[in-house]
Short mmCIF file of C-alpha atoms in Angstrom, two decimals:
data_model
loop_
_atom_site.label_atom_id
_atom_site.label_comp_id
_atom_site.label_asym_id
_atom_site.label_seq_id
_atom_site.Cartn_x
_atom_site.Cartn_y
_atom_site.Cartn_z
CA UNK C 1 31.02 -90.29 17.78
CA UNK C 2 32.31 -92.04 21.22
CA UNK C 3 30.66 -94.98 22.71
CA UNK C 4 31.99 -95.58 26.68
CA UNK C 5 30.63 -99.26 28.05
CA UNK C 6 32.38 -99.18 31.29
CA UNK C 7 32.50 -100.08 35.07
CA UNK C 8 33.40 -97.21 36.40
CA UNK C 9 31.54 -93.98 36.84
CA UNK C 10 31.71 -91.20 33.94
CA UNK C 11 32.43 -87.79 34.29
CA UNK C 12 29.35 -85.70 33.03
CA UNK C 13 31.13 -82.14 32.79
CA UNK C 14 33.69 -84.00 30.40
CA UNK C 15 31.79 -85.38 28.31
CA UNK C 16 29.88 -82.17 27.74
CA UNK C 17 33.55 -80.69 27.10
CA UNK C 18 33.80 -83.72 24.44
CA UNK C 19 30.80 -82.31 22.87
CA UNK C 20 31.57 -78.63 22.96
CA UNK C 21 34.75 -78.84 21.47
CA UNK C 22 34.57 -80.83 18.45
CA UNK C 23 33.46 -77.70 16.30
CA UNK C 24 32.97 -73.82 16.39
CA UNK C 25 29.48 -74.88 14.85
CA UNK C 26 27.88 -76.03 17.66
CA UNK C 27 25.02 -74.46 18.49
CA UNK C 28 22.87 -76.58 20.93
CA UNK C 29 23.59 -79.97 23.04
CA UNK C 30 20.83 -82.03 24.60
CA UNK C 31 21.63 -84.24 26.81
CA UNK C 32 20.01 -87.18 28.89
CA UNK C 33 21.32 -88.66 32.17
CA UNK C 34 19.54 -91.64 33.61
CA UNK C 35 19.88 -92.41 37.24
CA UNK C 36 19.91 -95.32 39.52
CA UNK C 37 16.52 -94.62 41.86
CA UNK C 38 15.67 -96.23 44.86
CA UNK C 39 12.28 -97.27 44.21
CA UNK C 40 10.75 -99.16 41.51
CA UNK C 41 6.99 -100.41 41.28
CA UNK C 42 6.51 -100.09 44.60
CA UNK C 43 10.01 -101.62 45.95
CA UNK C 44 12.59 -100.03 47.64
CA UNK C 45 15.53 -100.90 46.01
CA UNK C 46 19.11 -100.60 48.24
CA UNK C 47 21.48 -101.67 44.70
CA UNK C 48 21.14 -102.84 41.36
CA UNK C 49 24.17 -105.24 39.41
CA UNK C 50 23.91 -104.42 35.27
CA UNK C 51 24.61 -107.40 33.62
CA UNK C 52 25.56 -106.96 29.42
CA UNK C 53 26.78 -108.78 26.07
CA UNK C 54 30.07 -106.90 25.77
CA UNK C 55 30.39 -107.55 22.08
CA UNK C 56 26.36 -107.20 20.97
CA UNK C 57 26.69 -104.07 22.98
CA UNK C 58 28.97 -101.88 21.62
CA UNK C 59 27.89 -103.09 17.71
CA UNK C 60 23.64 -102.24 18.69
CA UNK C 61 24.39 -98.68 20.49
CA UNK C 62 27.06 -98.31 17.30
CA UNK C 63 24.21 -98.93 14.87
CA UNK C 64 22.01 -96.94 17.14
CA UNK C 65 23.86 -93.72 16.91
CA UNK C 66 24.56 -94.09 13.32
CA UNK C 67 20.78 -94.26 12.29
CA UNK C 68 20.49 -91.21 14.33
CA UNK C 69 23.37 -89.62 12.57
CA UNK C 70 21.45 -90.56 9.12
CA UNK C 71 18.32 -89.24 10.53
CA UNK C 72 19.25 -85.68 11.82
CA UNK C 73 22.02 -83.19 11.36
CA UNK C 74 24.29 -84.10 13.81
CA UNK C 75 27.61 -82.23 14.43
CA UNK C 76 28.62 -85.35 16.95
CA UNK C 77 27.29 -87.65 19.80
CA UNK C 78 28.41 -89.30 22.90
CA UNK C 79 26.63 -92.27 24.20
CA UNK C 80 27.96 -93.82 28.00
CA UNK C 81 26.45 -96.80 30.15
CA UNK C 82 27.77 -98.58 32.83
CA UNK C 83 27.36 -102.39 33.96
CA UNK C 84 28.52 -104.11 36.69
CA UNK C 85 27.39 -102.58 40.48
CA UNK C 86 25.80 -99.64 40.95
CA UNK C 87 24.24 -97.32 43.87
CA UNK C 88 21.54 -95.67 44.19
CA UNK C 89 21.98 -92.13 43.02
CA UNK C 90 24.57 -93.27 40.50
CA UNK C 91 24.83 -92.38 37.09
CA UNK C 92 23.73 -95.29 34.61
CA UNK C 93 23.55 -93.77 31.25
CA UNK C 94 24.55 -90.54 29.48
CA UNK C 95 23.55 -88.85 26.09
CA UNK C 96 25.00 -86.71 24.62
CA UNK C 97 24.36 -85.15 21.00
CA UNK C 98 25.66 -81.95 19.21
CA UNK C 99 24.07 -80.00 16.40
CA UNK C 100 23.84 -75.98 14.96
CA UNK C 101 19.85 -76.68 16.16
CA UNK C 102 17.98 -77.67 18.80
CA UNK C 103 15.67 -79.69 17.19
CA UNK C 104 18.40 -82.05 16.04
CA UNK C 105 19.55 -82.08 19.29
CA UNK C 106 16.06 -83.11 20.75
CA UNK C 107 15.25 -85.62 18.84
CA UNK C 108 17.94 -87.72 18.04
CA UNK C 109 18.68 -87.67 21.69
CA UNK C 110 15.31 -89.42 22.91
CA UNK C 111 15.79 -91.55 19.84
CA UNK C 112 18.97 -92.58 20.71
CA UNK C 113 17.48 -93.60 24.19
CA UNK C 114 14.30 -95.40 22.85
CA UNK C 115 16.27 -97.44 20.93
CA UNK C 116 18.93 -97.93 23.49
CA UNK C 117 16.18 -99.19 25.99
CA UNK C 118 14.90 -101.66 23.68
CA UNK C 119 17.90 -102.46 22.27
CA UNK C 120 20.98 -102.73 23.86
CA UNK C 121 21.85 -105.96 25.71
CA UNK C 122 21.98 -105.00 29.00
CA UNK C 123 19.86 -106.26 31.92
CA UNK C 124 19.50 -104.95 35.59
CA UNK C 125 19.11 -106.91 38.76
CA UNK C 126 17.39 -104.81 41.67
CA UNK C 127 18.78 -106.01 45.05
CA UNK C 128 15.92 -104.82 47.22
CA UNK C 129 15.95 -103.64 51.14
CA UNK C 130 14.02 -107.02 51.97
CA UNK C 131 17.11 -108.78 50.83
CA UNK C 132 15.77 -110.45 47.64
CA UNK C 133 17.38 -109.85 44.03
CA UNK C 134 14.96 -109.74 41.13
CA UNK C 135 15.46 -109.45 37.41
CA UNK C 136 13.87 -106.55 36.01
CA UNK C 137 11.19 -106.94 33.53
CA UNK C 138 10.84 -104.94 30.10
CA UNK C 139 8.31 -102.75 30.05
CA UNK C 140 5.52 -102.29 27.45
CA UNK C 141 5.90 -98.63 27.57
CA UNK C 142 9.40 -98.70 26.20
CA UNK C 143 7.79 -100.57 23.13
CA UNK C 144 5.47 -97.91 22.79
CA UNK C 145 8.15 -95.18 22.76
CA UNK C 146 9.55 -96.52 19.92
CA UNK C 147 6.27 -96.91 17.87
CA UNK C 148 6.45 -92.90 17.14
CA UNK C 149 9.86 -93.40 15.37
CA UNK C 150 8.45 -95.69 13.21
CA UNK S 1 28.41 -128.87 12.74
CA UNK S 2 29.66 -126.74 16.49
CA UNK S 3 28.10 -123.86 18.28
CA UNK S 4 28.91 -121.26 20.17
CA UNK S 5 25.92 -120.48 22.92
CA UNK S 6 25.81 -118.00 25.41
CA UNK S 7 23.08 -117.54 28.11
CA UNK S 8 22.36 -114.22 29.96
CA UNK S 9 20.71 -113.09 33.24
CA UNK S 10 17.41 -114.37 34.61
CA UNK S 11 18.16 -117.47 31.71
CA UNK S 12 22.10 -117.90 32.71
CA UNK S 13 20.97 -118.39 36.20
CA UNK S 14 18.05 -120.39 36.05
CA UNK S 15 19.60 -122.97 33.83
CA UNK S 16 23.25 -122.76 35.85
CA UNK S 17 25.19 -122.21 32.78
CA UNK S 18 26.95 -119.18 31.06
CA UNK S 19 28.36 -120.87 28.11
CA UNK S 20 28.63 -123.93 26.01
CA UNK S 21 29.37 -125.29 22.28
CA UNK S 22 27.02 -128.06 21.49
CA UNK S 23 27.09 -130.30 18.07
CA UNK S 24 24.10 -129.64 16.57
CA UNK S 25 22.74 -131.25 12.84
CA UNK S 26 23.29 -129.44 9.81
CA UNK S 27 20.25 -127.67 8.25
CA UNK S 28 19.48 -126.42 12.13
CA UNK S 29 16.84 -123.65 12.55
CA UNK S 30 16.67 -121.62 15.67
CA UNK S 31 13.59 -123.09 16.32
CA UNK S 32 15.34 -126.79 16.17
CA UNK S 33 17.91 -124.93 18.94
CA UNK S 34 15.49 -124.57 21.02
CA UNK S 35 13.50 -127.52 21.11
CA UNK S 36 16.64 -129.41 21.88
CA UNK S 37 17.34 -127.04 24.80
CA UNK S 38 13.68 -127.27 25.71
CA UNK S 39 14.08 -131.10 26.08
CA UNK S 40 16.69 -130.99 28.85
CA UNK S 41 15.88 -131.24 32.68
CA UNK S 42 13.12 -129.01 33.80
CA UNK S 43 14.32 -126.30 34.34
CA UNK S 44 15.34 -125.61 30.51
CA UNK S 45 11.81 -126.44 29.48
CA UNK S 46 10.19 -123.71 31.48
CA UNK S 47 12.61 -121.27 29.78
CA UNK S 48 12.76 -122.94 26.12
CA UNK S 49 9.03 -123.52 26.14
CA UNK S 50 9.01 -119.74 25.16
CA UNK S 51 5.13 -119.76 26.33
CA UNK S 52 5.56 -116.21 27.24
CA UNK S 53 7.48 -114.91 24.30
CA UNK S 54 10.23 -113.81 26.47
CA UNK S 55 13.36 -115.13 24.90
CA UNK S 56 15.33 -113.76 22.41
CA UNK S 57 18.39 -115.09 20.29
CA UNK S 58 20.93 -113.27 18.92
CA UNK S 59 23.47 -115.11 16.38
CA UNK S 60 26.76 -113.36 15.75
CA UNK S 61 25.16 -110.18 17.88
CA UNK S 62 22.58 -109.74 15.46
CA UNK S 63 18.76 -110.57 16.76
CA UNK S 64 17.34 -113.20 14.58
CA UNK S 65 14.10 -115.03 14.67
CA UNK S 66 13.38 -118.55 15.05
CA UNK S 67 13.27 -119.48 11.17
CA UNK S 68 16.69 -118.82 10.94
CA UNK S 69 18.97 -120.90 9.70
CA UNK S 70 21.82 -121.30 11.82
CA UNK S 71 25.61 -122.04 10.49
CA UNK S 72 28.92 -124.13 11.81
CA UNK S 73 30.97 -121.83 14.61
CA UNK S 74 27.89 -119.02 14.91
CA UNK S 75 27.78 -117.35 18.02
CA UNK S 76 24.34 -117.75 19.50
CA UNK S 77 22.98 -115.44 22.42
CA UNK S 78 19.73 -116.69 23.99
CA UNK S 79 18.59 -114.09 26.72
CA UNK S 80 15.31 -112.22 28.27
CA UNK S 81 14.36 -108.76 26.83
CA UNK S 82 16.24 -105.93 27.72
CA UNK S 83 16.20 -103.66 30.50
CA UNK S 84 18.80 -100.96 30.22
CA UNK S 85 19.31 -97.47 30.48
#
């Protein structure tokens, strides 16, 4: 189980390598990318700056993934998310979970981001092509995603 | 007894401050935390009032509600709701 907080962009093909190698059992990855957009309720958005609590970070995506690990059989996981700047078109977050099955796969990896959504200390700032920042509010609908795990 | 507080994003920057340690009685709540904070200059009270329900407080990275009790040297977090991923 790796967790990568980090600045810099990560490299999607090697994580997937991560994931393929740790055992001859592995039967099925599932994987979930999120992506910076340009456009959100309406705006269009030039950049965004991901602000996070290094140390509540790592120890809520830790206890994350574990839970998941409890709750499915899971051969191993990968969980990445960046902070600091980032463009549109960038990569944000990755997922990344390993199992014989695909259901395992599946669902711990939407779990993994439900939780990580409403979770995880981090916070994005849109800086918008009119040349205003704004903080960007939680939305309800992430609540209600993690109602079903419940 | 001496905190530890740290403020994040839309909070940090509308109260101008990313950190502080403050002396605070013993027996404190959260709730006692943030009537204190509340109390400041204006623009902590529209933050601390909490009408809204959008603050949150972590103590020693954990998320905690406001009847907790808080201890000498904890670590406390106050920030908005998440929005990662």
């Amino acid at each position: 189980m790796n967790i990568y907080i980090q600045k810099e962009d990560f490299n999607i093909s090697s994580l997937m390598q991560e994931l393929k190698k740790k055992s001859n059992s592995v039967g099925a990855i599932a994987s979930f990318i999120g992506l910076m957009r340009d456009i959100n309720d309406g705006k269009t958005i030039k950049s965004m700056t991901l602000e996070h609590y290094p140390e509540m970070t790592k120890k809520t995506l830790e206890d994350i993934c574990i839970k998941a690990k409890e709750k499915w059989k899971i051969i191993d996981l990968v969980v990445a998310h960046r902070y600091g700047p980032i463009n549109i078109n960038d990569n944000i977050v990755f997922v990344g979970v390993a199992s014989q099955h695909r259901k395992d796969a599946f669902e711990a990896c939407e779990f993994i981001m439900d939780f990580l959504k409403t979770n995880a200390t981090f916070w994005k700032k849109e800086h918008l092509a009119d040349g205003k920042s704004l903080w960007v509010d939680s939305r309800k609908s992430d609540d209600d995603a993690l109602n079903r795990w419940q | 007894m001496k905190v530890n507080i740290l403020y994040f994003a839309k909070i940090r920057e509308a109260v101008g401050v990313e950190a502080e340690t403050l002396e605070i009685n013993e027996n404190s709540k959260v709730s006692d935390l943030l009537y204190f904070l509340q109390n400041r200059e204006e623009k902590w009270s529209e933050y601390f009032n909490d009408k809204n329900n959008l603050l949150r407080v972590a103590i020693n990275q954990k998320i905690v509600d406001v009847n907790h009790s808080i201890s000498d040297g904890d670590e406390i977090a106050i920030f908005p709701p998440v929005t990662g991923g």
